[in-house]
Coordinates of C-alpha atoms in Angstrom, one line a residue:
X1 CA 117.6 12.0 84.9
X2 CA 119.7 12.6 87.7
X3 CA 117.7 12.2 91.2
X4 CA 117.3 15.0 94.2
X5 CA 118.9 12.7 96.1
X6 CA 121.9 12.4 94.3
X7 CA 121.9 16.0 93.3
X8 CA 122.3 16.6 96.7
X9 CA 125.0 14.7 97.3
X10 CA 127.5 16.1 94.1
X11 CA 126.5 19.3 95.9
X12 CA 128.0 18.1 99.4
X13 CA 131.1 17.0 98.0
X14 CA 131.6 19.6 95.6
X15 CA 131.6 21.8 98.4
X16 CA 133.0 19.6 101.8
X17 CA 132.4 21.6 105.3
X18 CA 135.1 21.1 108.0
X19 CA 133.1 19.5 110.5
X20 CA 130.0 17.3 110.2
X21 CA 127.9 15.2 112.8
X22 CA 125.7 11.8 111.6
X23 CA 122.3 12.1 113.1
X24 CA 120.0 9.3 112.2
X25 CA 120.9 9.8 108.6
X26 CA 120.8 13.9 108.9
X27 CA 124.5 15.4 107.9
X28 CA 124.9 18.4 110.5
X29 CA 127.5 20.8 108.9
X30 CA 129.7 23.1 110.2
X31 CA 132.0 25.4 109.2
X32 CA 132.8 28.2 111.2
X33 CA 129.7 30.0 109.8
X34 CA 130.9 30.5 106.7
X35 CA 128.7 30.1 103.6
X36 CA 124.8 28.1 104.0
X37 CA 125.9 25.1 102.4
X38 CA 128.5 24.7 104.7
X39 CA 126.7 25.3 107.5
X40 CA 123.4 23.4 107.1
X41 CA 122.2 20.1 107.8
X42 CA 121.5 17.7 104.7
X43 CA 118.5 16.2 105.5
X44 CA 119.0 13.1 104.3
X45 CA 116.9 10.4 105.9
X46 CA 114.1 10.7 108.8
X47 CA 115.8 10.4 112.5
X48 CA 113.4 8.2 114.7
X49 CA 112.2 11.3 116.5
X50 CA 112.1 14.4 114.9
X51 CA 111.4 16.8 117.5
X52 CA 114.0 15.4 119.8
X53 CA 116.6 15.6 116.4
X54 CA 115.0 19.3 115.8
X55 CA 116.1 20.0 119.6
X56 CA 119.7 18.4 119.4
X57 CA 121.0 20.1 115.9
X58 CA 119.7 23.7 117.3
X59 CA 121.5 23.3 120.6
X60 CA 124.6 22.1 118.8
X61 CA 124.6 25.3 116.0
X62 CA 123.9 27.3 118.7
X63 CA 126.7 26.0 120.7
X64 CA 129.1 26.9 117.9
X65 CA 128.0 30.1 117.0
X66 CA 125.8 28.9 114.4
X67 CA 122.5 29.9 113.3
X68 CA 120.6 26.8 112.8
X69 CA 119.7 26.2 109.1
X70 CA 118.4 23.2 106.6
X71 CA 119.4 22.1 102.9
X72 CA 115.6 21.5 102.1
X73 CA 115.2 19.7 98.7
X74 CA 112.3 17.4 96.8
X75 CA 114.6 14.2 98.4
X76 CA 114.3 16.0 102.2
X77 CA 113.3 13.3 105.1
X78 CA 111.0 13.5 106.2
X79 CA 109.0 14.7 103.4
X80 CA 106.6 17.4 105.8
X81 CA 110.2 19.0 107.3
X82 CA 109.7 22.2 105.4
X83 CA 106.4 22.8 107.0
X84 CA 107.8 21.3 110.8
X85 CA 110.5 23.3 110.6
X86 CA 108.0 26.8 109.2
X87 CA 105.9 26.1 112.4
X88 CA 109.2 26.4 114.6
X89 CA 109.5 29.8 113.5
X90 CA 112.2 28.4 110.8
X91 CA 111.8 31.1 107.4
X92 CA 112.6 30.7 103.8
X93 CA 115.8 31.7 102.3
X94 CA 117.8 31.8 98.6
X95 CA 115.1 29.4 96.7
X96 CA 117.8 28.0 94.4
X97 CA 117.6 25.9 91.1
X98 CA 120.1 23.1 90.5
X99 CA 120.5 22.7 86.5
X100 CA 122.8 20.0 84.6
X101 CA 124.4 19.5 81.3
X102 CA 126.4 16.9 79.1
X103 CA 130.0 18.8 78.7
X104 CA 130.1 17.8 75.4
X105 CA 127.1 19.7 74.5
X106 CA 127.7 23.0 76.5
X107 CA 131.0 23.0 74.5
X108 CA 129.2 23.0 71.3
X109 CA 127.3 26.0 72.6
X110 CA 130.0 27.9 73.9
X111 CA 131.8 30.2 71.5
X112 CA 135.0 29.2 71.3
X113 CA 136.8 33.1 71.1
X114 CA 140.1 34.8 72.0
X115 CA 139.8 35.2 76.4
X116 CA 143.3 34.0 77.9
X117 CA 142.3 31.9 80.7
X118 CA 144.4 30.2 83.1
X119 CA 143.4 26.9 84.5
X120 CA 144.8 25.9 87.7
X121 CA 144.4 23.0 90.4
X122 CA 144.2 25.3 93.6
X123 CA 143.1 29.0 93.8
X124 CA 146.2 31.3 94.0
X125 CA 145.9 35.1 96.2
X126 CA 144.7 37.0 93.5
X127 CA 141.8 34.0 92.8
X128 CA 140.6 34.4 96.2
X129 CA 141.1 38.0 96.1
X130 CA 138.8 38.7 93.0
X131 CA 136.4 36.1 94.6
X132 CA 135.9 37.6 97.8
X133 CA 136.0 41.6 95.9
X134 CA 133.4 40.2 93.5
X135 CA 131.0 37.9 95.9
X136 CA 132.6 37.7 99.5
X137 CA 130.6 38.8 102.7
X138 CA 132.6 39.0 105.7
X139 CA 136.2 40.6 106.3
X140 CA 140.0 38.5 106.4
X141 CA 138.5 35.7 108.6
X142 CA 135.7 34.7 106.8
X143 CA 138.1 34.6 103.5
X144 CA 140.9 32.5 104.9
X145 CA 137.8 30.1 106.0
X146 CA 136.1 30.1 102.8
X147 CA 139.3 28.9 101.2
X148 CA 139.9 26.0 103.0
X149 CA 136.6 24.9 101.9
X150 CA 137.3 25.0 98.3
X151 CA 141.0 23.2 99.6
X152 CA 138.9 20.6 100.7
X153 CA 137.8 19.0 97.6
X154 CA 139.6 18.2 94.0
X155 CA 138.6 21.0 91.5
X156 CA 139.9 22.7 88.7
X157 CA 140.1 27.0 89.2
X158 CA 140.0 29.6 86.2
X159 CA 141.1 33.5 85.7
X160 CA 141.2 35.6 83.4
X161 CA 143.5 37.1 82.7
X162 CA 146.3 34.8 83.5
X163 CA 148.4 38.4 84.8
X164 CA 147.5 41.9 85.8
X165 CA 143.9 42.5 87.3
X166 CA 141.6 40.1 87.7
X167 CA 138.3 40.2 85.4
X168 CA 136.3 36.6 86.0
X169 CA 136.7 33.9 87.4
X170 CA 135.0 30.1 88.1
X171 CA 135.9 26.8 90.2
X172 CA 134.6 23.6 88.7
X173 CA 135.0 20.9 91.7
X174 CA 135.5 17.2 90.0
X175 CA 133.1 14.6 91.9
X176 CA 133.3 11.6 90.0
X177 CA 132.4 11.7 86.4
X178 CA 130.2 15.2 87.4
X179 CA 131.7 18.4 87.7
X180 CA 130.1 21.4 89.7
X181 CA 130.8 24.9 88.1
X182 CA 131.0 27.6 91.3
X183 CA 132.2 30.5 92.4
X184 CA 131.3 32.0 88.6
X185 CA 132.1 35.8 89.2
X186 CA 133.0 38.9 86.1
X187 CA 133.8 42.0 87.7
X188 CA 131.0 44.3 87.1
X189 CA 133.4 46.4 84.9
X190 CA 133.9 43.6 82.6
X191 CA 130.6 42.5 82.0
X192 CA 128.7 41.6 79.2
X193 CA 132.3 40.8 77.1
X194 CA 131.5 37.1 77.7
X195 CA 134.0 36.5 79.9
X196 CA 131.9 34.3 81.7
X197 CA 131.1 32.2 78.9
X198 CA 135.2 31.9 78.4
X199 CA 135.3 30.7 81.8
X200 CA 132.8 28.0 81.3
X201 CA 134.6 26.7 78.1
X202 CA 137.9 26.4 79.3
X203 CA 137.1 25.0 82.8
X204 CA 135.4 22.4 80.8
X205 CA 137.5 21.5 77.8
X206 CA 140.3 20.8 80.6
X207 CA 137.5 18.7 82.8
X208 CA 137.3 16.6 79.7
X209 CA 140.7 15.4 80.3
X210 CA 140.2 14.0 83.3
X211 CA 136.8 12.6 82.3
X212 CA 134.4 14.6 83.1
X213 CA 130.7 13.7 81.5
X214 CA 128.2 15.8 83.3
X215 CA 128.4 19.0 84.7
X216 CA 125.7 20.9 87.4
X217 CA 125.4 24.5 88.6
X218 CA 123.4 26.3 91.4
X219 CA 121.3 29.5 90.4
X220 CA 119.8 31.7 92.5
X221 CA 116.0 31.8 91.3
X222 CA 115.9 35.7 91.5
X223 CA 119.0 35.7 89.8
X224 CA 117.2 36.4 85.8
X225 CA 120.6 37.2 83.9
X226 CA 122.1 34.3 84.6
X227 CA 119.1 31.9 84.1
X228 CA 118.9 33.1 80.9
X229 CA 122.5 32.4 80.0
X230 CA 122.6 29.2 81.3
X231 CA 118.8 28.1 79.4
X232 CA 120.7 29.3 76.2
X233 CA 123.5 26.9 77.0
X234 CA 120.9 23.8 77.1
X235 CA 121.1 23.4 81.3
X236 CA 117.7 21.7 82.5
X237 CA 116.3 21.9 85.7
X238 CA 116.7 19.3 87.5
X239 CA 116.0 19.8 91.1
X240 CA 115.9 22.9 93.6
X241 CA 116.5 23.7 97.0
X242 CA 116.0 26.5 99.5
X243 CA 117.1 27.4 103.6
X244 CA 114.9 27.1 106.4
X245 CA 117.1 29.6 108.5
X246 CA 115.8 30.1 112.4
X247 CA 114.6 33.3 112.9

C-alpha cells in the first residue's frame, strides 16, 4: 500500500505549479491563482514555528493575489494543522478521495469497444478548448495559465474523436512507474456512451508502453457517478485530502 505521503507527492508532480517557496519542509505553491492544487501549500514536514510559518505563507499569497490555502492529508505536519489552521478562521473545501489501481487490471475491466481515440504527448487547441467548455472556471487568462501547468510535466493526452467536435477527453501525467489520470471530462451531450471508459483504456494501453505499473485518480467525494465507476473498475482508497481555504 502506497503511503499519504507519497500519494501526495505523485499528486505534486503530476500536476507542477510555476512557482514554489521551501519553508521548513512546507512547499508554498503558486500559480497565478489558477486551480487549488496549484495554489496551495503541501504541508509536508512541521516548520520550527508554526504561527510565525502560518504568518509568512498568508502574507506571501496575499502579496500575489492569492487566497491563502492548504493540501491537508493523513501525512500533513504537523499532524493538529487542520484544527490550527480551522481556529484561524481557515474553512473546509472539496473533501477529495485519492484511489489507485494496477494498469494491468483496470485493462481487464475496461471494455475494450469501437471509440476512436487519439493519443497525444501535449494538448492541441481543441483539447484545451473541450477542457475548459467542459470543466474550466475563469475566461482566456485563466486557460492559457492552466495550460502551461499541464506543459509542465510529461503526460500522455486523449480525445475523442480524433476530428470534428470534441466529446471526452483525459490527461494521464507519467511520474515514474505511476501515472495520474486527470482532466477526465464527456460533454454532457455524450454521456453515458462510455466514452469515458474509452478514454481510460486507451490512455492506459499506451502508458503500458512506456512502463507504466500503477495508476491514481482524484475524486471529488460528492462526486457519486463517478465513484461508482471507478469502485467498478477495482480503484481502492487509498488516501484523501481536502482545502483549508482562508475565509
Amino acid at each position: 500500500m502506497i503511503s499519504a505521503a507519497r500519494i501526495d507527492s505523485l499528486m505534486n508532480q503530476g500536476w507542477p505549479a510555476e512557482a514554489k517557496t521551501e519553508l521548513d519542509g512546507w512547499v508554498l505553491r503558486r500559480n497565478r491563482g489558477v486551480t487549488k492544487r496549484a495554489n496551495s501549500v503541501l504541508p509536508a514536514s512541521a516548520p520550527f514555528d508554526l504561527e510565525r510559518a502560518l504568518d509568512y505563507v498568508e502574507n506571501l499569497y496575499q502579496a500575489h493575489g492569492i487566497t491563502p490555502s492548504f493540501h491537508i492529508s493523513p501525512a500533513v505536519q504537523p499532524a493538529d494543522l487542520d484544527e490550527r489552521l480551522e481556529a484561524r478562521g481557515y474553512a473546509v473545501q472539496a473533501p477529495t478521495l485519492v484511489q489507485c489501481a494496477e494498469v494491468a487490471d483496470l485493462l481487464d475491466r475496461l471494455p475494450d469497444g469501437p471509440v476512436e481515440v487519439n493519443i497525444s504527448s501535449a494538448p492541441d487547441d481543441a483539447w484545451m478548448d473541450a477542457w475548459w467548455r467542459i470543466d474550466g472556471h475563469g475566461g482566456a487568462d485563466e486557460q492559457a495559465t492552466a495550460r502551461e501547468i499541464l506543459d509542465r510535466s510529461r503526460a500522455l493526452y486523449a480525445t475523442v474523436p480524433s476530428t470534428g467536435p470534441v466529446k471526452a477527453i483525459g490527461r494521464l501525467a507519467l511520474v515514474d512507474d505511476w501515472a495520474g489520470l486527470y482532466c477526465l471530462a464527456v460533454d454532457e451531450r455524450y454521456r453515458r456512451q462510455g466514452l469515458a471508459q474509452a478514454v481510460m483504456r486507451a490512455l492506459l494501453q499506451q502508458a503500458t508502453t512506456l512502463g507504466v505499473r500503477r495508476t491514481f485518480l482524484q475524486v471529488v467525494v460528492a462526486n457519486e457517478p463517478a465513484r461508482a465507476l471507478y469502485d467498478r473498475l477495482g480503484f481502492l482508497t487509498v488516501s484523501r485530502y481536502h482545502y483549508r481555504v482562508k475565509g
